[in-house]
Short mmCIF file of C-alpha atoms and ligand atoms in Angstrom, two decimals:
data_model
loop_
_atom_site.label_atom_id
_atom_site.label_comp_id
_atom_site.label_asym_id
_atom_site.label_seq_id
_atom_site.Cartn_x
_atom_site.Cartn_y
_atom_site.Cartn_z
CA MET A 8 7.52 -1.47 -19.76
CA ILE A 9 6.38 0.06 -16.50
CA VAL A 10 8.48 0.70 -13.39
CA VAL A 11 7.01 -0.31 -10.05
CA THR A 12 8.86 0.80 -6.92
CA GLY A 13 8.31 -1.12 -3.69
CA GLY A 14 7.06 -4.09 -5.70
CA ALA A 15 8.21 -6.64 -3.12
CA GLY A 16 5.97 -5.16 -0.43
CA PHE A 17 2.37 -6.01 0.32
CA ILE A 18 0.46 -3.87 -2.20
CA GLY A 19 3.25 -3.65 -4.78
CA SER A 20 3.60 -7.43 -5.05
CA ASN A 21 -0.17 -7.87 -5.37
CA PHE A 22 -0.11 -5.18 -8.06
CA ILE A 23 2.65 -6.88 -10.09
CA LEU A 24 1.00 -10.31 -9.85
CA ASP A 25 -2.33 -8.86 -10.98
CA TRP A 26 -0.70 -6.78 -13.72
CA LEU A 27 1.15 -9.71 -15.27
CA ALA A 28 -1.94 -11.93 -14.96
CA GLY A 29 -3.75 -9.53 -17.27
CA SER A 30 -1.01 -8.12 -19.49
CA ASP A 31 2.27 -9.04 -21.12
CA GLU A 32 3.73 -5.57 -20.62
CA PRO A 33 6.91 -6.13 -18.57
CA VAL A 34 7.53 -4.67 -15.11
CA LEU A 35 10.79 -3.39 -13.68
CA ASN A 36 10.48 -3.82 -9.92
CA LEU A 37 12.82 -1.55 -7.93
CA ASP A 38 12.76 -2.46 -4.26
CA LYS A 39 15.25 -1.95 -1.44
CA LEU A 40 14.05 -5.10 0.36
CA THR A 41 13.67 -3.54 3.78
CA TYR A 42 12.15 -5.71 6.52
CA ALA A 43 8.79 -5.22 4.71
CA GLY A 44 10.06 -6.24 1.30
CA ASN A 45 9.78 -9.91 0.52
CA ALA A 46 10.79 -11.10 -2.94
CA ALA A 47 9.20 -14.45 -2.09
CA ASN A 48 5.85 -12.71 -2.63
CA LEU A 49 6.81 -12.88 -6.30
CA ALA A 50 8.07 -16.45 -6.29
CA ALA A 51 5.36 -17.34 -8.84
CA LEU A 52 7.23 -15.11 -11.32
CA ALA A 53 10.59 -16.87 -10.99
CA GLY A 54 12.03 -17.28 -14.48
CA ASP A 55 9.37 -15.02 -16.01
CA ALA A 56 11.18 -12.56 -18.29
CA ARG A 57 8.33 -10.06 -17.92
CA HIS A 58 9.44 -9.35 -14.34
CA VAL A 59 12.83 -7.67 -13.87
CA PHE A 60 13.82 -7.32 -10.22
CA VAL A 61 16.41 -4.78 -9.12
CA ARG A 62 17.35 -4.42 -5.49
CA GLY A 63 17.87 -0.71 -4.93
CA ASP A 64 16.79 2.50 -3.25
CA ILE A 65 14.45 5.10 -4.74
CA GLY A 66 16.85 7.63 -3.20
CA ASP A 67 19.77 6.41 -5.35
CA ALA A 68 19.85 9.03 -8.12
CA PRO A 69 22.57 7.43 -10.32
CA LEU A 70 20.80 4.06 -10.18
CA LEU A 71 17.49 5.67 -11.14
CA ALA A 72 19.04 7.50 -14.09
CA ARG A 73 20.68 4.32 -15.33
CA LEU A 74 17.52 2.20 -15.00
CA LEU A 75 15.27 4.73 -16.73
CA ALA A 76 17.73 5.19 -19.60
CA GLU A 77 18.09 1.43 -20.02
CA TYR A 78 14.46 0.28 -19.68
CA LYS A 79 12.64 3.34 -21.10
CA PRO A 80 9.36 2.88 -19.18
CA ARG A 81 6.12 4.56 -20.19
CA ALA A 82 5.11 4.93 -16.53
CA ILE A 83 6.45 4.84 -12.97
CA ILE A 84 4.19 3.70 -10.13
CA ASN A 85 5.61 4.65 -6.75
CA PHE A 86 4.60 2.25 -3.98
CA ALA A 87 7.97 2.33 -2.18
CA ALA A 88 7.62 3.71 1.33
CA GLU A 89 8.05 3.12 4.99
CA SER A 90 4.42 2.33 5.73
CA HIS A 91 3.79 1.47 9.38
CA VAL A 92 2.50 4.16 11.76
CA ASP A 93 3.75 2.46 14.96
CA ARG A 94 7.29 2.23 13.57
CA SER A 95 7.16 5.92 12.61
CA ILE A 96 6.34 6.76 16.22
CA HIS A 97 9.39 4.87 17.48
CA GLY A 98 11.73 6.34 14.85
CA ALA A 99 10.88 8.60 11.93
CA GLU A 100 14.31 8.80 10.25
CA ASP A 101 13.67 6.12 7.61
CA PHE A 102 10.25 7.66 6.88
CA ILE A 103 11.82 11.01 6.10
CA ALA A 104 14.60 9.40 4.04
CA THR A 105 12.37 7.20 1.86
CA ASN A 106 8.98 8.87 1.81
CA ILE A 107 10.22 12.43 1.40
CA VAL A 108 13.82 12.45 0.13
CA GLY A 109 13.33 9.23 -1.83
CA THR A 110 10.20 10.55 -3.55
CA PHE A 111 12.05 13.78 -4.36
CA ARG A 112 14.92 11.84 -6.01
CA LEU A 113 12.46 9.70 -7.94
CA LEU A 114 10.63 12.79 -9.15
CA GLU A 115 13.88 14.40 -10.26
CA ALA A 116 14.98 11.26 -12.10
CA ALA A 117 11.53 10.95 -13.71
CA ARG A 118 11.60 14.59 -14.78
CA ALA A 119 15.03 14.33 -16.41
CA TYR A 120 13.99 11.15 -18.19
CA TRP A 121 10.59 12.54 -19.26
CA MET A 122 12.15 15.73 -20.63
CA GLY A 123 14.44 13.61 -22.78
CA LEU A 124 11.59 11.60 -24.31
CA PRO A 125 10.87 12.31 -27.99
CA GLU A 126 7.92 14.67 -28.26
CA GLY A 127 7.09 13.74 -31.83
CA GLU A 128 6.31 10.07 -31.21
CA GLY A 129 3.90 10.89 -28.38
CA ALA A 130 6.06 9.16 -25.75
CA ARG A 131 6.45 12.37 -23.80
CA ALA A 132 2.74 13.13 -23.67
CA ALA A 133 1.89 9.53 -22.76
CA PHE A 134 4.33 9.25 -19.83
CA ARG A 135 2.82 9.01 -16.32
CA PHE A 136 4.19 9.21 -12.78
CA LEU A 137 1.61 7.62 -10.47
CA HIS A 138 2.17 8.22 -6.76
CA VAL A 139 0.44 5.86 -4.31
CA SER A 140 -0.57 7.61 -1.12
CA THR A 141 -2.90 7.27 1.83
CA ASP A 142 -6.07 8.78 3.29
CA GLU A 143 -4.10 9.36 6.51
CA VAL A 144 -2.80 12.64 5.04
CA TYR A 145 -6.28 14.10 5.67
CA GLY A 146 -6.07 13.54 9.45
CA SER A 147 -8.81 12.24 11.73
CA LEU A 148 -12.60 12.50 11.24
CA ALA A 149 -15.25 13.09 13.89
CA PRO A 150 -17.74 10.17 14.17
CA VAL A 151 -20.47 11.80 12.06
CA ALA A 152 -18.33 13.98 9.77
CA PRO A 153 -18.62 13.37 6.02
CA ALA A 154 -15.97 11.09 4.52
CA PHE A 155 -12.75 12.49 3.01
CA THR A 156 -13.11 13.94 -0.47
CA GLU A 157 -10.09 14.91 -2.59
CA ARG A 158 -10.64 18.51 -1.46
CA HIS A 159 -10.31 17.77 2.27
CA PRO A 160 -7.46 19.79 3.84
CA TYR A 161 -4.22 17.98 4.61
CA GLU A 162 -3.96 17.51 8.40
CA PRO A 163 -1.52 14.62 8.96
CA ASN A 164 -1.06 13.58 12.60
CA SER A 165 1.56 10.81 12.66
CA PRO A 166 5.17 10.95 11.46
CA TYR A 167 4.13 8.42 8.79
CA SER A 168 1.21 10.47 7.48
CA ALA A 169 3.24 13.69 7.66
CA SER A 170 5.94 12.11 5.51
CA LYS A 171 3.35 10.87 3.00
CA ALA A 172 1.70 14.31 2.95
CA ALA A 173 5.09 15.87 2.18
CA SER A 174 5.59 13.43 -0.68
CA ASP A 175 2.13 14.21 -2.09
CA HIS A 176 2.97 17.92 -2.05
CA LEU A 177 6.25 17.29 -3.86
CA VAL A 178 4.42 15.29 -6.53
CA ARG A 179 1.90 18.10 -6.93
CA ALA A 180 4.67 20.70 -7.20
CA TRP A 181 6.61 18.72 -9.82
CA HIS A 182 3.45 18.82 -11.93
CA HIS A 183 2.58 22.48 -11.42
CA THR A 184 6.14 23.79 -11.64
CA HIS A 185 7.79 21.38 -14.05
CA GLY A 186 4.82 19.95 -15.96
CA LEU A 187 5.58 16.33 -15.03
CA PRO A 188 2.46 14.29 -15.89
CA VAL A 189 1.56 12.99 -12.42
CA LEU A 190 -1.39 11.17 -10.89
CA THR A 191 -1.89 10.68 -7.14
CA THR A 192 -4.10 8.12 -5.42
CA ASN A 193 -5.07 8.29 -1.73
CA CYS A 194 -6.51 5.06 -0.47
CA SER A 195 -7.82 3.66 2.78
CA ASN A 196 -6.48 0.72 4.81
CA ASN A 197 -5.72 -2.30 2.64
CA TYR A 198 -5.92 -5.96 3.63
CA GLY A 199 -5.41 -9.25 1.82
CA PRO A 200 -2.70 -11.76 0.85
CA TYR A 201 1.02 -11.06 1.49
CA GLN A 202 0.48 -8.36 4.14
CA PHE A 203 3.34 -8.25 6.61
CA PRO A 204 1.93 -9.30 10.00
CA GLU A 205 2.44 -5.98 11.75
CA LYS A 206 -0.72 -4.29 10.39
CA LEU A 207 -4.03 -4.93 12.17
CA ILE A 208 -5.70 -7.67 10.11
CA ALA A 209 -2.62 -9.73 9.22
CA LEU A 210 -1.28 -9.44 12.77
CA MET A 211 -4.54 -10.57 14.34
CA ILE A 212 -4.84 -13.65 12.11
CA VAL A 213 -1.23 -14.68 12.69
CA ASN A 214 -1.28 -14.04 16.46
CA ALA A 215 -4.61 -15.81 16.90
CA LEU A 216 -3.34 -18.96 15.18
CA ALA A 217 -0.14 -18.83 17.26
CA GLY A 218 -2.25 -18.74 20.45
CA GLY A 219 -0.95 -15.27 21.38
CA PRO A 220 -2.71 -12.13 22.59
CA LEU A 221 -4.71 -10.00 20.14
CA PRO A 222 -3.65 -6.47 21.17
CA VAL A 223 -6.47 -3.95 20.66
CA TYR A 224 -5.30 -0.37 21.19
CA GLY A 225 -7.42 1.62 23.67
CA ASP A 226 -11.17 1.02 23.44
CA GLY A 227 -10.94 -0.45 19.92
CA GLN A 228 -13.61 1.94 18.66
CA GLN A 229 -11.31 3.62 16.13
CA VAL A 230 -12.75 3.33 12.63
CA ARG A 231 -10.93 2.46 9.39
CA ASP A 232 -12.42 2.08 5.88
CA TRP A 233 -11.16 -1.30 4.65
CA LEU A 234 -10.17 -1.96 1.03
CA TYR A 235 -9.34 -5.40 -0.33
CA VAL A 236 -5.91 -5.20 -1.96
CA ALA A 237 -7.04 -6.57 -5.35
CA ASP A 238 -9.61 -3.76 -5.51
CA HIS A 239 -6.86 -1.23 -4.79
CA CYS A 240 -4.80 -2.73 -7.62
CA SER A 241 -7.68 -2.53 -10.10
CA ALA A 242 -8.24 1.11 -9.12
CA ILE A 243 -4.59 1.98 -9.74
CA ARG A 244 -4.69 0.32 -13.16
CA ARG A 245 -7.80 2.36 -13.96
CA VAL A 246 -6.24 5.65 -12.81
CA LEU A 247 -3.07 4.90 -14.78
CA ALA A 248 -5.11 4.19 -17.91
CA ALA A 249 -7.62 7.01 -17.74
CA GLY A 250 -6.90 9.39 -14.84
CA ARG A 251 -6.62 13.09 -15.65
CA VAL A 252 -3.07 14.36 -15.34
CA GLY A 253 -2.46 16.41 -12.19
CA GLU A 254 -5.56 15.02 -10.44
CA THR A 255 -5.80 13.07 -7.21
CA TYR A 256 -8.22 10.17 -6.72
CA ASN A 257 -9.46 8.77 -3.41
CA ILE A 258 -9.86 4.98 -3.37
CA GLY A 259 -11.99 3.28 -0.73
CA GLY A 260 -13.93 0.10 -0.17
CA HIS A 261 -17.11 1.52 1.42
CA ASN A 262 -16.34 -0.57 4.51
CA GLU A 263 -16.15 1.54 7.66
CA ARG A 264 -15.60 -0.71 10.66
CA ALA A 265 -14.40 -0.27 14.25
CA ASN A 266 -11.18 -2.13 15.07
CA LEU A 267 -12.76 -4.27 17.77
CA ASP A 268 -15.45 -5.43 15.33
CA ILE A 269 -12.75 -6.38 12.83
CA VAL A 270 -10.91 -8.44 15.41
CA ARG A 271 -14.13 -10.18 16.46
CA VAL A 272 -14.99 -11.01 12.83
CA ILE A 273 -11.52 -12.54 12.39
CA CYS A 274 -11.94 -14.60 15.59
CA ASP A 275 -15.34 -15.87 14.47
CA LEU A 276 -14.03 -16.87 11.02
CA LEU A 277 -11.12 -18.70 12.62
CA ASP A 278 -13.51 -20.42 15.05
CA GLU A 279 -15.34 -21.67 11.96
CA CYS A 280 -12.38 -22.54 9.71
CA ALA A 281 -9.61 -23.51 12.17
CA PRO A 282 -11.21 -24.22 15.57
CA ARG A 283 -8.97 -24.04 18.61
CA ALA A 284 -7.91 -27.42 19.97
CA ASP A 285 -9.41 -26.61 23.39
CA GLY A 286 -12.81 -25.81 21.83
CA GLY A 287 -12.67 -22.20 23.09
CA SER A 288 -13.18 -19.11 20.95
CA TYR A 289 -10.29 -17.03 19.63
CA ARG A 290 -12.16 -14.06 21.10
CA ALA A 291 -10.75 -15.09 24.49
CA GLN A 292 -7.32 -13.97 23.19
CA ILE A 293 -8.46 -10.33 22.71
CA THR A 294 -6.44 -8.07 25.01
CA HIS A 295 -6.95 -4.32 25.40
CA VAL A 296 -3.57 -2.55 25.55
CA THR A 297 -2.40 1.05 25.94
CA ASP A 298 -3.55 3.27 23.09
CA ARG A 299 -1.21 4.47 20.33
CA PRO A 300 -0.03 8.07 20.89
CA GLY A 301 -1.84 10.52 18.59
CA HIS A 302 -4.15 7.73 17.42
CA ASP A 303 -6.48 8.94 14.63
CA ARG A 304 -10.06 8.13 15.59
CA ARG A 305 -11.67 7.67 12.19
CA TYR A 306 -10.82 7.49 8.49
CA ALA A 307 -13.48 7.22 5.79
CA ILE A 308 -13.17 7.66 2.04
CA ASP A 309 -15.62 9.33 -0.31
CA ALA A 310 -14.80 7.47 -3.52
CA ARG A 311 -17.38 9.13 -5.75
CA LYS A 312 -14.83 10.92 -7.94
CA ILE A 313 -13.10 7.76 -9.17
CA GLU A 314 -16.49 6.08 -9.60
CA HIS A 315 -18.06 8.93 -11.60
CA GLU A 316 -15.01 9.88 -13.66
CA LEU A 317 -13.40 6.52 -14.24
CA GLY A 318 -16.20 4.04 -13.57
CA TRP A 319 -14.28 2.18 -10.85
CA ARG A 320 -15.99 0.37 -7.97
CA PRO A 321 -14.61 -2.22 -5.56
CA ALA A 322 -15.57 -5.81 -6.34
CA GLU A 323 -15.35 -7.12 -2.77
CA THR A 324 -17.49 -6.39 0.25
CA PHE A 325 -15.77 -6.63 3.62
CA ASP A 326 -17.45 -9.98 4.25
CA THR A 327 -16.14 -11.54 1.03
CA GLY A 328 -12.69 -9.94 1.31
CA ILE A 329 -12.03 -10.93 4.92
CA ARG A 330 -13.13 -14.52 4.23
CA LYS A 331 -10.65 -14.71 1.32
CA THR A 332 -7.93 -13.17 3.47
CA VAL A 333 -8.37 -15.57 6.39
CA ALA A 334 -8.44 -18.50 3.95
CA TRP A 335 -5.21 -17.24 2.33
CA TYR A 336 -3.34 -17.03 5.63
CA LEU A 337 -4.60 -20.48 6.64
CA SER A 338 -3.30 -21.98 3.40
CA HIS A 339 0.03 -20.11 3.48
CA ALA A 340 1.45 -21.13 6.85
CA ASP A 341 4.91 -21.52 5.26
CA TRP A 342 4.83 -17.92 4.03
CA VAL A 343 3.94 -16.73 7.53
CA ARG A 344 6.70 -18.82 9.12
CA GLY A 345 9.18 -17.50 6.58
CA VAL A 346 8.29 -13.87 7.14
CA GLN A 347 8.61 -14.30 10.86
CA SER A 348 11.86 -16.24 10.80
CA GLY A 349 13.59 -14.01 8.29
CA ALA A 350 14.29 -17.09 6.14
CA TYR A 351 12.73 -15.39 3.17
CA ARG A 352 15.30 -12.63 3.37
CA ASP A 353 18.07 -15.23 3.35
CA TRP A 354 16.38 -16.81 0.36
CA VAL A 355 16.30 -13.43 -1.33
CA ALA A 356 20.02 -12.99 -0.73
CA THR A 357 20.78 -16.27 -2.48
CA GLN A 358 18.38 -15.41 -5.30
CA TYR A 359 19.66 -11.94 -6.02
CA GLY A 360 23.15 -11.91 -4.59
CA ALA A 361 22.12 -9.19 -2.15
P1 NAD B 599 4.97 -2.27 2.60
O1 NAD B 599 5.63 -1.71 3.82
O2 NAD B 599 4.36 -3.64 2.68
O3 NAD B 599 6.00 -2.31 1.38
C1 NAD B 599 6.86 -1.25 1.09
C2 NAD B 599 7.87 -1.74 0.08
O4 NAD B 599 8.74 -0.64 -0.26
C3 NAD B 599 8.77 -2.86 0.62
O5 NAD B 599 8.90 -3.87 -0.34
C4 NAD B 599 10.10 -2.16 0.87
O6 NAD B 599 11.22 -3.03 0.74
C5 NAD B 599 10.09 -1.09 -0.20
N1 NAD B 599 10.94 0.07 0.13
C6 NAD B 599 10.98 0.73 1.31
N2 NAD B 599 11.88 1.73 1.24
C7 NAD B 599 12.39 1.71 -0.02
C8 NAD B 599 13.34 2.51 -0.72
N3 NAD B 599 13.97 3.53 -0.12
N4 NAD B 599 13.60 2.21 -2.02
C9 NAD B 599 12.98 1.16 -2.63
N5 NAD B 599 12.10 0.37 -2.01
C10 NAD B 599 11.78 0.65 -0.72
O7 NAD B 599 3.89 -1.19 2.16
P2 NAD B 599 2.46 -1.39 1.50
O8 NAD B 599 1.47 -1.64 2.58
O9 NAD B 599 2.58 -2.33 0.38
O10 NAD B 599 2.20 0.09 0.96
C11 NAD B 599 2.59 0.47 -0.36
C12 NAD B 599 2.26 1.93 -0.57
O11 NAD B 599 0.87 2.14 -0.37
C13 NAD B 599 2.98 2.87 0.41
O12 NAD B 599 3.36 4.01 -0.30
C14 NAD B 599 1.92 3.20 1.43
O13 NAD B 599 2.13 4.49 1.99
C15 NAD B 599 0.66 3.17 0.58
N6 NAD B 599 -0.56 2.84 1.33
C16 NAD B 599 -0.65 1.67 2.03
C17 NAD B 599 -1.83 1.36 2.69
C18 NAD B 599 -1.99 0.07 3.46
O14 NAD B 599 -3.05 -0.15 4.07
N7 NAD B 599 -1.03 -0.84 3.46
C19 NAD B 599 -2.91 2.25 2.66
C20 NAD B 599 -2.78 3.45 1.94
C21 NAD B 599 -1.60 3.71 1.25
P1 TYD B 600 -2.69 -0.36 11.21
O1 TYD B 600 -2.95 -1.66 10.54
O2 TYD B 600 -1.37 -0.15 11.88
O3 TYD B 600 -3.00 0.77 10.13
P2 TYD B 600 -3.11 2.39 10.33
O4 TYD B 600 -2.56 2.76 11.65
O5 TYD B 600 -2.25 2.88 9.20
O6 TYD B 600 -4.56 2.71 10.18
O7 TYD B 600 -3.83 -0.14 12.31
C1 TYD B 600 -5.20 -0.15 11.96
C2 TYD B 600 -5.97 0.19 13.21
O8 TYD B 600 -5.83 -0.87 14.15
C3 TYD B 600 -5.47 1.43 13.91
O9 TYD B 600 -6.58 2.13 14.46
C4 TYD B 600 -4.58 0.91 15.02
C5 TYD B 600 -5.24 -0.41 15.37
N1 TYD B 600 -4.33 -1.48 15.84
C6 TYD B 600 -4.61 -2.17 17.03
O10 TYD B 600 -5.60 -1.88 17.73
N2 TYD B 600 -3.76 -3.15 17.42
C7 TYD B 600 -2.65 -3.50 16.69
O11 TYD B 600 -1.88 -4.41 17.11
C8 TYD B 600 -2.39 -2.80 15.48
C9 TYD B 600 -1.19 -3.13 14.64
C10 TYD B 600 -3.26 -1.80 15.08
#
């Protein structure tokens, strides 16, 4: 059994679906079901005994203690977080509560549980706490600066990245001070199926199809290094299986692109796959809007460590990944409608008595 926190969110749900497609090892999914959590992402697992869903908060210490004692996992993978930079600018309280205090409570619960594991049977040595983090902790890169390595200084600029940086430091400290066998991954911007339409790529696809504006912040020349979500999931599985305890691993897709280029690619794919009724291009919907305060100019990942040490490389190029993503959103109009209407949360309430 493994514990996945935040498994009803974008990356967590992709991770659980991929995990159970390749393994019969059960997953306990602990998720608070915030606005970003959507148990319908896991509808394909309804009735599957390998997936145990618990609605709860990673900051709830008694709940954590009870779940760990009952399910006795060999690993915890912490995806749970408040994850959207724009929301952190408008209000950082939830980011501090979940990303910092929540991670602290989870570490404490993991430590107590790990210390109680029998040493003789190897369970204690085999236990892992894998913390999923972001490249945004490293701050912003100049246009020609080398990509982020694992040794880049932490220079977070947004309330979101500052809260993730704090959580990374806590994870590091629980290893160095208490010996907890931790692994940390720092990855670049993900895209793919089940992404809540508030992040760039999902938002642009959904807004374009709805005939709305495509809001590009500032000049649109900010650069992100895009990673297809299935590649992120395969990297996490690899780090969990073979990563060296106490190490951090950067995960990236080798796909640096400016935001405006991304939006244009999406428009062109939609022109091809779902042409507008009026025959015009979706590019006409692109609208430049006021820039985000403190907007990081460039992120880029140097992923050589995970490649050399663990033999991991992404399977998708940006061209193949974005085509799959657009196709997924086009064939999941009901999912999009549900996320936007909140109907999925009502469905969740009837499913889980929440
Ligand atoms: P998401 O916002 O889609 O999902 C977060 C999930 O965590 C939701 O299901 C939510 O209900 C749950 N959650 C929030 N607070 C919780 C709490 N207190 N207790 C339990 N569950 C809680 O996020 P995502 O995009 O899937 O990101 C997952 C992780 O990956 C996050 O830690 C994020 O920082 C990291 N990350 C994301 C990206 C990206 O591009 N999306 C890039 C790098 C790192
Ligand atoms: P986002 O998906 O919010 O991820 P992050 O801020 O964590 O990198 O944004 C990706 C980039 O796209 C970022 O430079 C901000 C920009 N952006 C827009 O230009 N318009 C939008 O509507 C959004 C959501 C983001």
